[in-house]
């Protein structure tokens, strides 16, 4: 479904990615793990069109999307829930959710997806008229994901969905990530909580200083000595 080939990206005058290549097959959860500053968020931002690469390519469903505008990429079925959530704090929860469907015109489908999002995140149902900026961190993350789902993506990019959240909320978020995938949405997940990410994913890539240094089955990587020492706090 997604093919990233030899991606080279500069970020603020600094080379952030040095030839990153990865692939995501339909139906998978693939995770990208690595330390702060490794280039994980830069990779997602380049895939979704928010950054332009120096060289390399991104293909979605076999078609190049490297030079498309972000809204055109969303229209093709690829949505991005960014790091830091990116919600509109002065707008209501309901207005934030509605904005997720800005590229769509199918009213009946939008209504179904709104209902689905609120079923996944019942807390949001209770807070529809509340300003998004007054939500807790966990609720804001739920809103960011719900808004992305309103684009009806076939591939969802999730950037640090557990960042800054309490363990109980993290468990809830990852349970919902599984449900979204089981409902048919493919997921590319960037996550600093490597333990949780490797539990939920089918395959994984390890990114260090802008380069992929390891890839494979997520369960196998979770038992690899270098991964256990560097990212799982073991040994």
Coordinates of C-alpha atoms in Angstrom, one line a residue:
X1 CA 0.0 0.0 0.0
X2 CA 2.8 2.4 0.9
X3 CA 6.3 2.4 -0.5
X4 CA 9.0 4.9 0.7
X5 CA 12.2 4.8 -1.3
X6 CA 15.5 6.4 -0.4
X7 CA 14.0 9.5 1.2
X8 CA 16.4 12.3 1.9
X9 CA 15.0 15.2 3.8
X10 CA 16.4 18.4 5.3
X11 CA 14.7 20.0 8.3
X12 CA 15.6 23.5 9.2
X13 CA 18.9 23.4 7.3
X14 CA 19.9 20.0 8.9
X15 CA 19.8 16.7 7.1
X16 CA 17.1 14.8 9.0
X17 CA 16.7 11.7 6.8
X18 CA 19.5 9.9 5.0
X19 CA 17.9 7.6 2.4
X20 CA 15.0 6.1 4.4
X21 CA 13.1 3.2 2.8
X22 CA 10.1 1.3 4.2
X23 CA 6.9 -0.3 3.1
X24 CA 3.5 -0.9 4.6
X25 CA 1.2 -3.6 3.2
X26 CA -2.6 -3.4 3.3
X27 CA -4.0 -4.5 6.7
X28 CA -0.8 -4.2 8.6
X29 CA 0.2 -2.2 11.7
X30 CA 3.8 -1.1 11.1
X31 CA 5.7 0.8 13.7
X32 CA 8.7 3.1 13.4
X33 CA 10.7 3.3 16.7
X34 CA 13.8 5.3 17.6
X35 CA 15.2 7.9 20.0
X36 CA 14.2 11.6 20.1
X37 CA 15.6 13.3 17.0
X38 CA 16.0 10.1 15.0
X39 CA 13.7 11.4 12.2
X40 CA 10.5 9.5 13.0
X41 CA 8.1 12.5 12.8
X42 CA 10.0 13.9 9.8
X43 CA 9.3 10.6 8.0
X44 CA 5.6 10.9 8.6
X45 CA 5.4 14.6 7.8
X46 CA 7.1 13.9 4.5
X47 CA 4.8 11.0 3.6
X48 CA 1.7 13.2 4.3
X49 CA 3.1 16.1 2.2
X50 CA 3.9 18.5 5.0
X51 CA 7.6 18.4 4.1
X52 CA 9.2 18.1 0.7
X53 CA 12.1 15.7 0.3
X54 CA 15.5 16.6 -1.3
X55 CA 15.3 13.3 -3.1
X56 CA 13.6 9.9 -2.9
X57 CA 9.9 9.0 -3.5
X58 CA 6.7 8.1 -1.8
X59 CA 4.1 5.9 -3.5
X60 CA 0.6 5.1 -2.2
X61 CA -1.4 2.3 -3.9
X62 CA 1.3 2.3 -6.6
X63 CA 1.0 5.9 -7.5
X64 CA 3.5 8.6 -6.7
X65 CA 2.4 11.2 -4.1
X66 CA 5.8 12.8 -3.3
X67 CA 4.8 16.2 -4.9
X68 CA 1.1 16.3 -4.0
X69 CA -0.3 18.8 -1.6
X70 CA -1.4 17.5 1.8
X71 CA -5.2 17.8 1.1
X72 CA -4.7 15.8 -2.2
X73 CA -3.0 13.1 -0.3
X74 CA -5.9 13.0 2.2
X75 CA -8.3 12.7 -0.7
X76 CA -6.5 9.6 -1.8
X77 CA -7.1 7.9 1.5
X78 CA -4.0 8.7 3.6
X79 CA -4.6 10.7 6.9
X80 CA -2.1 11.9 9.5
X81 CA -2.7 12.4 13.3
X82 CA 0.3 14.5 14.1
X83 CA 2.6 14.6 17.1
X84 CA 1.3 17.2 19.6
X85 CA -2.3 16.4 18.5
X86 CA -2.8 19.7 16.5
X87 CA -6.3 20.2 17.6
X88 CA -8.1 23.6 17.3
X89 CA -8.3 24.6 21.0
X90 CA -10.8 27.4 20.6
X91 CA -13.2 25.3 18.6
X92 CA -15.6 22.7 20.0
X93 CA -15.0 19.0 20.0
X94 CA -17.8 18.6 17.5
X95 CA -16.3 21.3 15.2
X96 CA -12.9 19.6 15.3
X97 CA -14.4 16.3 14.4
X98 CA -16.3 17.8 11.5
X99 CA -13.1 19.4 10.1
X100 CA -11.7 15.9 9.6
X101 CA -14.2 15.4 6.8
X102 CA -13.3 18.7 4.9
X103 CA -12.4 16.9 1.7
X104 CA -15.6 14.8 1.6
X105 CA -19.1 15.5 0.1
X106 CA -20.9 12.3 1.0
X107 CA -23.2 13.4 3.8
X108 CA -24.5 9.9 4.6
X109 CA -21.0 8.5 4.8
X110 CA -19.8 11.4 7.0
X111 CA -22.6 10.8 9.4
X112 CA -21.7 7.1 9.6
X113 CA -18.1 7.9 10.3
X114 CA -19.0 10.4 12.9
X115 CA -21.0 7.8 14.7
X116 CA -18.2 5.3 14.4
X117 CA -15.7 7.8 15.9
X118 CA -17.9 8.6 18.8
X119 CA -18.5 4.9 19.4
X120 CA -14.7 4.4 19.6
X121 CA -14.3 7.4 21.8
X122 CA -17.4 7.7 24.0
X123 CA -15.8 10.4 26.1
X124 CA -15.9 12.7 23.1
X125 CA -19.7 12.1 22.8
X126 CA -20.1 13.6 26.3
X127 CA -18.0 16.7 25.4
X128 CA -19.2 17.6 21.9
X129 CA -20.1 21.2 22.8
X130 CA -16.9 21.7 25.0
X131 CA -14.0 23.7 23.6
X132 CA -11.2 21.3 22.6
X133 CA -8.6 23.2 24.6
X134 CA -10.3 22.3 27.9
X135 CA -10.0 18.5 27.3
X136 CA -7.4 16.5 29.2
X137 CA -4.3 15.3 27.3
X138 CA -5.8 11.8 26.7
X139 CA -9.1 13.3 25.5
X140 CA -7.2 15.6 23.1
X141 CA -5.3 12.6 21.7
X142 CA -8.6 10.8 21.2
X143 CA -10.0 13.8 19.4
X144 CA -6.9 14.0 17.1
X145 CA -7.5 10.3 16.1
X146 CA -11.2 10.7 15.8
X147 CA -10.7 13.8 13.5
X148 CA -8.3 11.8 11.3
X149 CA -10.8 8.9 11.0
X150 CA -13.4 11.3 9.6
X151 CA -11.3 11.5 6.4
X152 CA -12.1 7.7 6.1
X153 CA -8.4 6.8 5.5
X154 CA -7.3 3.5 4.2
X155 CA -3.9 4.3 5.7
X156 CA -3.6 6.2 9.0
X157 CA -0.3 7.8 10.1
X158 CA -0.2 8.0 13.9
X159 CA 2.6 10.1 15.5
X160 CA 3.3 9.5 19.2
X161 CA -0.2 8.8 20.3
X162 CA 0.8 7.9 23.8
X163 CA 3.1 10.9 24.4
X164 CA 2.6 12.5 27.9
X165 CA -0.3 10.3 28.8
X166 CA -0.9 8.3 32.0
X167 CA -0.4 4.5 31.7
X168 CA -4.1 3.7 32.0
X169 CA -4.9 6.1 29.1
X170 CA -2.0 4.7 27.1
X171 CA -3.6 1.2 27.4
X172 CA -6.9 2.6 26.2
X173 CA -5.3 4.4 23.2
X174 CA -3.5 1.2 22.1
X175 CA -6.7 -0.9 22.5
X176 CA -8.5 1.6 20.1
X177 CA -5.5 1.4 17.7
X178 CA -6.1 -2.4 17.5
X179 CA -9.8 -1.9 16.9
X180 CA -9.2 0.7 14.1
X181 CA -6.9 -1.8 12.4
X182 CA -9.3 -4.7 12.8
X183 CA -12.0 -2.5 11.2
X184 CA -9.8 -2.4 8.1
X185 CA -7.6 0.6 8.4
X186 CA -3.9 0.1 7.8
X187 CA -1.6 1.9 10.3
X188 CA 1.9 3.3 10.3
X189 CA 2.7 4.1 13.9
X190 CA 5.5 6.3 15.3
X191 CA 5.9 5.7 19.0
X192 CA 8.5 6.3 21.7
X193 CA 6.8 3.6 23.9
X194 CA 8.6 0.8 22.1
X195 CA 7.3 -1.9 24.3
X196 CA 3.6 -1.0 23.5
X197 CA 4.4 -0.4 19.8
X198 CA 6.1 -3.7 19.3
X199 CA 3.2 -5.5 21.0
X200 CA 0.6 -4.0 18.7
X201 CA 2.6 -4.0 15.4
X202 CA 3.0 -6.7 12.8
X203 CA 6.4 -5.4 11.6
X204 CA 8.8 -2.7 12.8
X205 CA 11.6 -0.5 11.6
X206 CA 14.3 1.0 13.9
X207 CA 15.4 4.5 12.9
X208 CA 18.7 6.0 14.2
X209 CA 20.0 9.4 13.2
X210 CA 17.9 9.5 10.0
X211 CA 18.7 5.9 8.9
X212 CA 16.9 2.6 9.1
X213 CA 19.3 0.3 11.0
X214 CA 17.0 -2.6 11.6
X215 CA 13.7 -4.0 10.4
X216 CA 11.6 -7.2 10.7
X217 CA 8.8 -8.9 12.5
X218 CA 7.8 -6.9 15.6
X219 CA 7.8 -9.8 18.0
X220 CA 11.3 -10.9 16.8
X221 CA 12.7 -7.4 17.1
X222 CA 11.3 -7.1 20.6
X223 CA 13.5 -10.1 21.6
X224 CA 16.6 -8.7 19.9
X225 CA 19.3 -7.8 22.4
X226 CA 20.2 -4.4 20.9
X227 CA 16.5 -3.4 20.7
X228 CA 15.9 -4.6 24.3
X229 CA 18.9 -2.7 25.6
X230 CA 18.3 0.5 23.6
X231 CA 14.5 0.9 23.6
X232 CA 13.0 -1.5 26.1
X233 CA 15.2 -0.8 29.2
X234 CA 16.3 -4.4 29.5
X235 CA 19.9 -5.4 30.2

